[in-house]
Short mmCIF file of C-alpha atoms and ligand atoms in Angstrom, two decimals:
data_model
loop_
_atom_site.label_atom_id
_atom_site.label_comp_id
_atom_site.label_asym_id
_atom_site.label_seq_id
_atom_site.Cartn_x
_atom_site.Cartn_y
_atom_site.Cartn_z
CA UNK A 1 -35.27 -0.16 52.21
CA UNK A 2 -38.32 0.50 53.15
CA UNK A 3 -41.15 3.08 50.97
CA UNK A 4 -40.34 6.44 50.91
CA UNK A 5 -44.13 7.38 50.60
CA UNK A 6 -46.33 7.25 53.96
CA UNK A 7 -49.35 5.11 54.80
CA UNK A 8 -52.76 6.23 54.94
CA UNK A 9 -55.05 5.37 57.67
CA UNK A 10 -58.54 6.01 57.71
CA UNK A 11 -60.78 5.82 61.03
CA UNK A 12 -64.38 5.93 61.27
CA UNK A 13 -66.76 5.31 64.24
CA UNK A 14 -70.32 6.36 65.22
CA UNK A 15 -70.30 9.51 67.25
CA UNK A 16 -69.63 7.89 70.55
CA UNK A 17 -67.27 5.26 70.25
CA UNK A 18 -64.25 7.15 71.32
CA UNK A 19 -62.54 7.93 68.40
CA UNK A 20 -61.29 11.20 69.05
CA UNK A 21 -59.80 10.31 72.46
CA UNK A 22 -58.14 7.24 70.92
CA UNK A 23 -57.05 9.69 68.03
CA UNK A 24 -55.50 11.92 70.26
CA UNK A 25 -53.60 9.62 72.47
CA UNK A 26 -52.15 7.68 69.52
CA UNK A 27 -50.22 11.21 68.79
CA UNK A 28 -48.92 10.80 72.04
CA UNK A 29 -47.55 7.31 71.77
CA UNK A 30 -46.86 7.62 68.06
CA UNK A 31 -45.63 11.05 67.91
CA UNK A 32 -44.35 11.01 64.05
CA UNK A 33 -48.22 10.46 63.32
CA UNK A 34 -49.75 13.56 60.75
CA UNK A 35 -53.37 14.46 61.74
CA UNK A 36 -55.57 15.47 59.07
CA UNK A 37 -56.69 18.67 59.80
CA UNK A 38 -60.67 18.53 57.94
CA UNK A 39 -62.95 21.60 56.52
CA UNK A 40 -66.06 21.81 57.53
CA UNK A 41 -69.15 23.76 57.73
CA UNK A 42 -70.14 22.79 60.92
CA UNK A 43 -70.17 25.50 63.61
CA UNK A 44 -66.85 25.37 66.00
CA UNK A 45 -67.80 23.65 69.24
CA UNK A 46 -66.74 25.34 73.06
CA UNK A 47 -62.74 25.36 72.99
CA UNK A 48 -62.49 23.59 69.26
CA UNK A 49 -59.79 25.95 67.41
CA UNK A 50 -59.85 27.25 63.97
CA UNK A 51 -57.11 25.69 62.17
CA UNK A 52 -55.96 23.12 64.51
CA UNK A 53 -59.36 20.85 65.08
CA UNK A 54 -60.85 21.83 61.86
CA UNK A 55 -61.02 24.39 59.39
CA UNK A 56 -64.17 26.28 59.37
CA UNK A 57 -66.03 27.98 56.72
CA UNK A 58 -69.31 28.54 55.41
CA UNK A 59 -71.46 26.89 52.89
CA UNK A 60 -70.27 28.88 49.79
CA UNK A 61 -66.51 28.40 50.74
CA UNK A 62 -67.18 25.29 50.99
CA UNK A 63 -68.85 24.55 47.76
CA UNK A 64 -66.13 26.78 46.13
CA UNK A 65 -63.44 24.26 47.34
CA UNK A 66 -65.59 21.27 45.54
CA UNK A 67 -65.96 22.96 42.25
CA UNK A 68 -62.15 23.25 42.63
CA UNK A 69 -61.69 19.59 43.01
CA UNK A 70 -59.39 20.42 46.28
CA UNK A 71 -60.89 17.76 48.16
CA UNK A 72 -59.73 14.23 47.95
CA UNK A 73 -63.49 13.29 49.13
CA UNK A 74 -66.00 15.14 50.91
CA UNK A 75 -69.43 14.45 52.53
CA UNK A 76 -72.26 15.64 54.43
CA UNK A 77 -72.56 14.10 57.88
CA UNK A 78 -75.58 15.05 60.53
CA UNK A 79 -76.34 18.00 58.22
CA UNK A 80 -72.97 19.55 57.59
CA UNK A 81 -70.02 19.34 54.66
CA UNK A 82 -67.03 17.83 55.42
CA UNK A 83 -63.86 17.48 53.92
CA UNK A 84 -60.33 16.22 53.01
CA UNK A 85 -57.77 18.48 50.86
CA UNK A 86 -56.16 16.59 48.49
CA UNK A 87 -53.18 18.27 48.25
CA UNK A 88 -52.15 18.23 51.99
CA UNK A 89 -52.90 14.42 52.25
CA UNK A 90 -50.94 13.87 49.36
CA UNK A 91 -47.57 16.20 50.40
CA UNK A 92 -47.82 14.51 53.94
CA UNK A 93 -47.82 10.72 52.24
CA UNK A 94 -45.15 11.89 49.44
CA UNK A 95 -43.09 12.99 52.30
CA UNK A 96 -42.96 10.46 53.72
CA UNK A 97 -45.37 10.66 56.76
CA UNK A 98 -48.15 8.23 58.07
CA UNK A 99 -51.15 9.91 58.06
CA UNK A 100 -54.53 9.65 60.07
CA UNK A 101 -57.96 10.59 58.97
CA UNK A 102 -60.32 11.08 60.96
CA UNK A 103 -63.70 10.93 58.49
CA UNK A 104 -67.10 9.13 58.02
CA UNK A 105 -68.15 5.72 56.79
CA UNK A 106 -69.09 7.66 53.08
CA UNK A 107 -65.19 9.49 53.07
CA UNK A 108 -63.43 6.54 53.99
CA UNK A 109 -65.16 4.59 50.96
CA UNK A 110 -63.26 7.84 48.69
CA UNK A 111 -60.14 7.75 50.27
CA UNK A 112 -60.00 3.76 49.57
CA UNK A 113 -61.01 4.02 45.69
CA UNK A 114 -58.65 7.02 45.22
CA UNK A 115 -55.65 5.94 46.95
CA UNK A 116 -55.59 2.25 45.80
CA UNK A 117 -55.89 3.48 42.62
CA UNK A 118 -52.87 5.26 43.29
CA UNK A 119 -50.75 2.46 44.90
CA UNK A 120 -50.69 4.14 48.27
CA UNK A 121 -51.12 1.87 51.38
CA UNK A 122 -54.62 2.91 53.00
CA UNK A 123 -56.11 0.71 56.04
CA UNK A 124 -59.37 1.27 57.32
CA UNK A 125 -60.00 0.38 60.82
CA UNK A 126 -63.53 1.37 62.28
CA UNK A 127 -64.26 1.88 66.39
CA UNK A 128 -67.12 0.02 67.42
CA UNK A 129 -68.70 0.54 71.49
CA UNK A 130 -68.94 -2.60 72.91
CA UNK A 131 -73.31 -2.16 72.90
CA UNK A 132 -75.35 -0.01 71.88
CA UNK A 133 -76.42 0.94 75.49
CA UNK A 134 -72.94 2.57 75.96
CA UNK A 135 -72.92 4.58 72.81
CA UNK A 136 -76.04 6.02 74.26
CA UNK A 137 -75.10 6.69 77.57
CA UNK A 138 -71.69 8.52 75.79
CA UNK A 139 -73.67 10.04 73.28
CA UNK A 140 -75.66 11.97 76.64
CA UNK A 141 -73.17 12.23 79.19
CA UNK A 142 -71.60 15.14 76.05
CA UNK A 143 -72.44 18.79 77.61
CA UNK A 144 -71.76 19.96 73.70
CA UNK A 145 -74.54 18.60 72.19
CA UNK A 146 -78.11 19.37 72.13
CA UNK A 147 -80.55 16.83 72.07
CA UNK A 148 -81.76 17.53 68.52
CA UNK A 149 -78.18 16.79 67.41
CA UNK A 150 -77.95 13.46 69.84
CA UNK A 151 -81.26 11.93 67.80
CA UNK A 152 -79.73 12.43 64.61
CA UNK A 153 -76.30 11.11 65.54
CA UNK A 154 -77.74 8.06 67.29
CA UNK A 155 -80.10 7.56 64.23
CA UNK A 156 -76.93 8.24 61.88
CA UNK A 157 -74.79 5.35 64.12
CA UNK A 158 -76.65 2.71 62.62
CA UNK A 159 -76.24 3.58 59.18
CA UNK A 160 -72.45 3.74 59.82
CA UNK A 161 -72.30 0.78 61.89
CA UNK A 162 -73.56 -1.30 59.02
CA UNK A 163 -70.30 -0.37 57.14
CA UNK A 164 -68.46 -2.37 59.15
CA UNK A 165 -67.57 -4.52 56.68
CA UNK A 166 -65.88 -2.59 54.01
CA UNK A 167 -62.74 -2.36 56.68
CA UNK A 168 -59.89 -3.69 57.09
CA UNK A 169 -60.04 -3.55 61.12
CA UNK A 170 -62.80 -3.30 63.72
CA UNK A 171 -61.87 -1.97 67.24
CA UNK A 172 -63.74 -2.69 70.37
CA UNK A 173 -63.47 0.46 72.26
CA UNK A 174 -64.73 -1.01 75.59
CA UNK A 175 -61.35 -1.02 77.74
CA UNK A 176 -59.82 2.15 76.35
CA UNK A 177 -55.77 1.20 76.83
CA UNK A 178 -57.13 -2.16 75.04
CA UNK A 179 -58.50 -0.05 72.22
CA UNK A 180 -55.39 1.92 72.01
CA UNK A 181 -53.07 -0.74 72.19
CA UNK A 182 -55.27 -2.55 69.32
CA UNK A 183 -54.58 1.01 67.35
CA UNK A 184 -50.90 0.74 67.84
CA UNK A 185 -50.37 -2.56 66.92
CA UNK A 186 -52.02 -2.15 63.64
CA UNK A 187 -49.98 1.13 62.83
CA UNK A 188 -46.69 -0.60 63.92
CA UNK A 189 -47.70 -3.70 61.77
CA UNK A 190 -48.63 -2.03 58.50
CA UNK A 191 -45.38 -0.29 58.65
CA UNK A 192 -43.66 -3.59 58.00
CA UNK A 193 -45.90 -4.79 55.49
CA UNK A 194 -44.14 -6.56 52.56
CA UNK A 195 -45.27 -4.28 49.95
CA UNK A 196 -43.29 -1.32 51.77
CA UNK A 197 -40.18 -3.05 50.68
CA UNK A 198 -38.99 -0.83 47.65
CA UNK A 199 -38.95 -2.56 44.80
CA UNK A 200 -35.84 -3.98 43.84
CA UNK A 201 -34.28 -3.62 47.35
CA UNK A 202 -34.15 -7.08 48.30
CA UNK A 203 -32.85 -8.35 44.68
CA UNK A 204 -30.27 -6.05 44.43
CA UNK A 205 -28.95 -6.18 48.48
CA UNK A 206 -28.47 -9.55 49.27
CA UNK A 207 -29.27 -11.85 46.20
CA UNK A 208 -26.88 -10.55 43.83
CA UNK A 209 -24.75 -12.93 42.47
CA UNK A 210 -20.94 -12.47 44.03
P1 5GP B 301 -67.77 16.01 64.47
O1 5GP B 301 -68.73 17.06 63.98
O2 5GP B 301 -68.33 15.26 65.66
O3 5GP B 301 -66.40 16.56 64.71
O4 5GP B 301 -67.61 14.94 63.31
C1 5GP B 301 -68.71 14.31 62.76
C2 5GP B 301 -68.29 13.22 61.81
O5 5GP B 301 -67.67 13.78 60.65
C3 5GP B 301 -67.27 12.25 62.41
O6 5GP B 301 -67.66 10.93 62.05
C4 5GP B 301 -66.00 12.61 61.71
O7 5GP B 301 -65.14 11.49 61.59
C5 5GP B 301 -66.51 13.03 60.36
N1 5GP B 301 -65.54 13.86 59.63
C6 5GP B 301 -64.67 14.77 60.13
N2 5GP B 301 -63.91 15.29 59.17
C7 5GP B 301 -64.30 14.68 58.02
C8 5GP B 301 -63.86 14.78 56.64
O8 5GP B 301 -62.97 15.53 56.29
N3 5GP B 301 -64.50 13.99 55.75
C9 5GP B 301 -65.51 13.13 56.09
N4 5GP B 301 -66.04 12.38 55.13
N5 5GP B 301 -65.93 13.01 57.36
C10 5GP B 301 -65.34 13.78 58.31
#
Protein backbone atom coordinates (compact mmCIF):
# COMPACT_ATOMS: atom_id res chain seq x y z
CA UNK A 1 0.00 0.00 0.00
CA UNK A 2 0.82 3.13 -0.37
CA UNK A 3 2.76 5.63 2.69
CA UNK A 4 0.82 6.37 5.45
CA UNK A 5 2.79 9.71 5.98
CA UNK A 6 1.83 12.81 3.60
CA UNK A 7 3.97 14.69 1.10
CA UNK A 8 5.34 17.98 1.54
CA UNK A 9 5.19 20.59 -1.05
CA UNK A 10 6.88 23.70 -0.92
CA UNK A 11 6.01 26.78 -3.33
CA UNK A 12 7.87 29.84 -3.77
CA UNK A 13 7.51 32.71 -6.32
CA UNK A 14 8.41 36.44 -6.46
CA UNK A 15 5.60 38.58 -5.23
CA UNK A 16 3.70 38.68 -8.45
CA UNK A 17 3.74 35.54 -10.08
CA UNK A 18 0.41 34.33 -8.94
CA UNK A 19 1.06 32.09 -6.37
CA UNK A 20 -1.59 32.72 -4.07
CA UNK A 21 -4.36 32.52 -6.70
CA UNK A 22 -2.88 29.25 -7.99
CA UNK A 23 -2.66 28.23 -4.19
CA UNK A 24 -6.07 28.82 -3.65
CA UNK A 25 -7.63 27.21 -6.61
CA UNK A 26 -5.57 24.01 -6.18
CA UNK A 27 -7.80 23.65 -2.76
CA UNK A 28 -10.57 23.74 -4.94
CA UNK A 29 -9.59 21.04 -7.37
CA UNK A 30 -7.61 19.11 -4.78
CA UNK A 31 -9.78 19.50 -1.88
CA UNK A 32 -7.88 16.88 0.58
CA UNK A 33 -4.90 19.50 0.20
CA UNK A 34 -3.68 21.00 4.05
CA UNK A 35 -2.66 24.71 3.78
CA UNK A 36 -0.03 25.84 5.97
CA UNK A 37 -1.34 28.40 7.92
CA UNK A 38 2.28 30.81 8.53
CA UNK A 39 3.16 33.38 11.58
CA UNK A 40 4.18 36.39 10.80
CA UNK A 41 4.94 39.81 11.89
CA UNK A 42 3.78 41.49 9.07
CA UNK A 43 0.74 43.75 9.56
CA UNK A 44 -2.74 41.97 8.34
CA UNK A 45 -3.61 43.33 4.91
CA UNK A 46 -7.58 44.74 4.01
CA UNK A 47 -9.85 41.47 4.48
CA UNK A 48 -6.66 39.02 5.40
CA UNK A 49 -8.03 37.07 8.66
CA UNK A 50 -6.25 36.28 11.77
CA UNK A 51 -5.90 32.66 11.94
CA UNK A 52 -6.99 31.60 8.61
CA UNK A 53 -4.38 33.62 6.13
CA UNK A 54 -1.78 33.94 8.72
CA UNK A 55 -1.16 34.16 12.21
CA UNK A 56 -0.19 37.50 13.38
CA UNK A 57 1.91 38.65 16.14
CA UNK A 58 4.44 41.01 17.05
CA UNK A 59 8.14 41.04 17.07
CA UNK A 60 8.66 39.66 20.65
CA UNK A 61 6.06 36.79 20.08
CA UNK A 62 7.69 36.12 17.42
CA UNK A 63 11.18 35.86 18.64
CA UNK A 64 9.71 33.93 21.67
CA UNK A 65 8.49 31.18 19.23
CA UNK A 66 12.30 30.93 17.76
CA UNK A 67 13.98 30.60 21.06
CA UNK A 68 11.39 27.79 21.45
CA UNK A 69 12.54 26.03 18.39
CA UNK A 70 8.61 25.84 17.27
CA UNK A 71 9.40 26.69 13.89
CA UNK A 72 10.47 24.18 11.36
CA UNK A 73 12.27 27.30 9.52
CA UNK A 74 11.67 30.84 9.62
CA UNK A 75 12.86 33.99 7.74
CA UNK A 76 12.66 37.56 7.22
CA UNK A 77 11.19 38.55 3.87
CA UNK A 78 10.69 42.47 2.68
CA UNK A 79 11.37 43.40 6.34
CA UNK A 80 9.15 41.06 8.28
CA UNK A 81 9.53 37.40 10.21
CA UNK A 82 7.98 34.65 8.87
CA UNK A 83 7.32 31.32 9.84
CA UNK A 84 6.48 27.56 9.78
CA UNK A 85 5.44 25.56 13.12
CA UNK A 86 6.98 22.51 13.26
CA UNK A 87 4.67 20.70 15.03
CA UNK A 88 1.55 21.36 12.82
CA UNK A 89 3.53 20.46 9.59
CA UNK A 90 4.61 17.47 11.13
CA UNK A 91 0.91 16.15 12.67
CA UNK A 92 -0.59 17.07 9.15
CA UNK A 93 2.28 14.78 7.22
CA UNK A 94 2.12 11.98 10.13
CA UNK A 95 -1.51 11.93 9.45
CA UNK A 96 -1.40 11.34 6.62
CA UNK A 97 -2.17 14.60 4.67
CA UNK A 98 -0.35 16.35 1.67
CA UNK A 99 0.62 19.49 2.69
CA UNK A 100 1.32 22.94 0.90
CA UNK A 101 3.62 25.68 1.96
CA UNK A 102 3.41 28.60 0.88
CA UNK A 103 7.10 30.28 1.92
CA UNK A 104 10.19 32.08 0.45
CA UNK A 105 13.18 30.99 -1.58
CA UNK A 106 15.36 31.07 2.11
CA UNK A 107 12.30 28.67 3.95
CA UNK A 108 12.00 26.37 1.26
CA UNK A 109 15.94 25.72 1.41
CA UNK A 110 14.91 24.64 5.54
CA UNK A 111 12.07 22.71 4.82
CA UNK A 112 14.28 20.63 2.13
CA UNK A 113 17.38 19.98 4.61
CA UNK A 114 14.98 19.15 7.49
CA UNK A 115 12.56 16.96 5.90
CA UNK A 116 14.99 14.89 3.71
CA UNK A 117 16.76 14.36 6.59
CA UNK A 118 13.76 12.93 7.89
CA UNK A 119 12.71 10.69 4.92
CA UNK A 120 9.62 12.71 4.19
CA UNK A 121 8.79 13.37 0.46
CA UNK A 122 9.23 17.30 -0.07
CA UNK A 123 9.03 18.81 -3.82
CA UNK A 124 9.78 22.21 -4.50
CA UNK A 125 8.16 23.76 -7.39
CA UNK A 126 8.76 27.63 -7.88
CA UNK A 127 6.16 30.10 -10.07
CA UNK A 128 7.96 32.06 -12.44
CA UNK A 129 5.86 35.21 -14.69
CA UNK A 130 6.46 34.65 -18.04
CA UNK A 131 8.79 38.38 -18.14
CA UNK A 132 9.68 40.52 -16.04
CA UNK A 133 7.41 43.25 -17.62
CA UNK A 134 4.35 41.32 -16.27
CA UNK A 135 5.57 40.88 -12.76
CA UNK A 136 5.72 44.59 -12.85
CA UNK A 137 2.63 45.46 -14.24
CA UNK A 138 1.05 42.74 -11.37
CA UNK A 139 3.20 43.97 -8.84
CA UNK A 140 1.19 47.77 -9.59
CA UNK A 141 -2.10 46.90 -10.69
CA UNK A 142 -2.19 45.58 -6.33
CA UNK A 143 -4.42 48.44 -4.50
CA UNK A 144 -2.68 46.79 -1.12
CA UNK A 145 0.56 47.86 -1.56
CA UNK A 146 2.31 51.06 -1.28
CA UNK A 147 4.91 51.93 -3.48
CA UNK A 148 7.71 51.77 -0.90
CA UNK A 149 6.73 48.11 -0.43
CA UNK A 150 6.46 47.50 -4.50
CA UNK A 151 10.44 48.71 -4.80
CA UNK A 152 11.50 46.38 -2.30
CA UNK A 153 9.50 43.42 -3.55
CA UNK A 154 10.51 44.01 -7.15
CA UNK A 155 14.18 44.47 -5.92
CA UNK A 156 13.65 41.23 -3.63
CA UNK A 157 12.19 39.19 -7.04
CA UNK A 158 15.49 38.97 -8.38
CA UNK A 159 17.19 37.61 -5.56
CA UNK A 160 14.50 34.86 -5.43
CA UNK A 161 14.36 34.33 -9.00
CA UNK A 162 17.97 33.31 -9.02
CA UNK A 163 16.95 30.30 -6.79
CA UNK A 164 15.42 28.78 -9.41
CA UNK A 165 17.57 26.15 -9.49
CA UNK A 166 17.53 24.51 -6.17
CA UNK A 167 13.80 23.15 -7.29
CA UNK A 168 12.49 20.44 -8.30
CA UNK A 169 9.77 22.26 -10.66
CA UNK A 170 9.48 25.65 -12.34
CA UNK A 171 5.95 26.89 -13.35
CA UNK A 172 5.23 29.36 -16.03
CA UNK A 173 2.36 31.25 -14.69
CA UNK A 174 1.49 32.99 -18.00
CA UNK A 175 -1.92 31.13 -18.97
CA UNK A 176 -3.29 30.66 -15.49
CA UNK A 177 -5.52 27.18 -16.10
CA UNK A 178 -2.00 26.13 -17.79
CA UNK A 179 -0.25 26.99 -14.55
CA UNK A 180 -2.79 25.22 -12.55
CA UNK A 181 -3.05 22.28 -14.51
CA UNK A 182 0.99 22.14 -14.40
CA UNK A 183 0.32 22.29 -10.33
CA UNK A 184 -2.02 19.38 -10.46
CA UNK A 185 -0.20 17.19 -12.44
CA UNK A 186 2.80 17.37 -10.28
CA UNK A 187 0.69 16.77 -7.00
CA UNK A 188 -1.17 13.81 -8.68
CA UNK A 189 2.28 12.46 -9.90
CA UNK A 190 4.29 12.59 -6.69
CA UNK A 191 1.52 10.74 -5.09
CA UNK A 192 2.47 7.69 -7.10
CA UNK A 193 6.01 7.99 -6.74
CA UNK A 194 7.78 4.62 -6.15
CA UNK A 195 9.18 5.45 -2.89
CA UNK A 196 5.46 5.83 -1.47
CA UNK A 197 5.19 2.13 -1.84
CA UNK A 198 5.55 0.88 1.88
CA UNK A 199 8.25 -1.04 2.26
CA UNK A 200 7.75 -4.55 2.06
CA UNK A 201 4.30 -4.24 0.36
CA UNK A 202 5.16 -5.42 -2.92
CA UNK A 203 7.45 -8.48 -1.58
CA UNK A 204 5.08 -9.70 0.65
CA UNK A 205 1.62 -9.18 -1.79
CA UNK A 206 2.34 -10.67 -4.87
CA UNK A 207 5.94 -12.24 -4.88
CA UNK A 208 5.58 -14.59 -2.16
CA UNK A 209 6.35 -17.87 -2.98
CA UNK A 210 2.88 -20.13 -3.18
P1 LIG B 1 3.08 38.15 1.83
O1 LIG B 1 3.49 39.17 2.85
O2 LIG B 1 2.93 38.76 0.46
O3 LIG B 1 1.88 37.37 2.26
O4 LIG B 1 4.26 37.09 1.72
C1 LIG B 1 5.56 37.50 1.45
C2 LIG B 1 6.45 36.31 1.22
O5 LIG B 1 6.62 35.57 2.43
C3 LIG B 1 5.90 35.32 0.20
O6 LIG B 1 6.96 34.93 -0.66
C4 LIG B 1 5.47 34.15 1.04
O7 LIG B 1 5.57 32.93 0.32
C5 LIG B 1 6.50 34.20 2.14
N1 LIG B 1 6.05 33.47 3.34
C6 LIG B 1 4.80 33.35 3.84
N2 LIG B 1 4.79 32.56 4.91
C7 LIG B 1 6.06 32.15 5.10
C8 LIG B 1 6.70 31.28 6.06
O8 LIG B 1 6.09 30.73 6.96
N3 LIG B 1 8.03 31.10 5.92
C9 LIG B 1 8.77 31.70 4.94
N4 LIG B 1 10.08 31.42 4.88
N5 LIG B 1 8.20 32.50 4.02
C10 LIG B 1 6.87 32.74 4.10
Amino acid sequence: MRQKKGNLFVISAPSGAGKTTLCQKLREVIPDLKFSVSYTTRKPRTGEIDGVHYIFMDEDEFRAMIADGEFVEWAQVHGNFYGTSKKRIEDMINGGFDVILDIDVQGGRQIREHFSANNINNILIFVLPPSMDTLKKRLKGRMSDSDEVIKKRLKNATEEIREYKNYDYVIINDVFEDALKEMVAIIIAERARTLKIEEGWVEETFLKPE
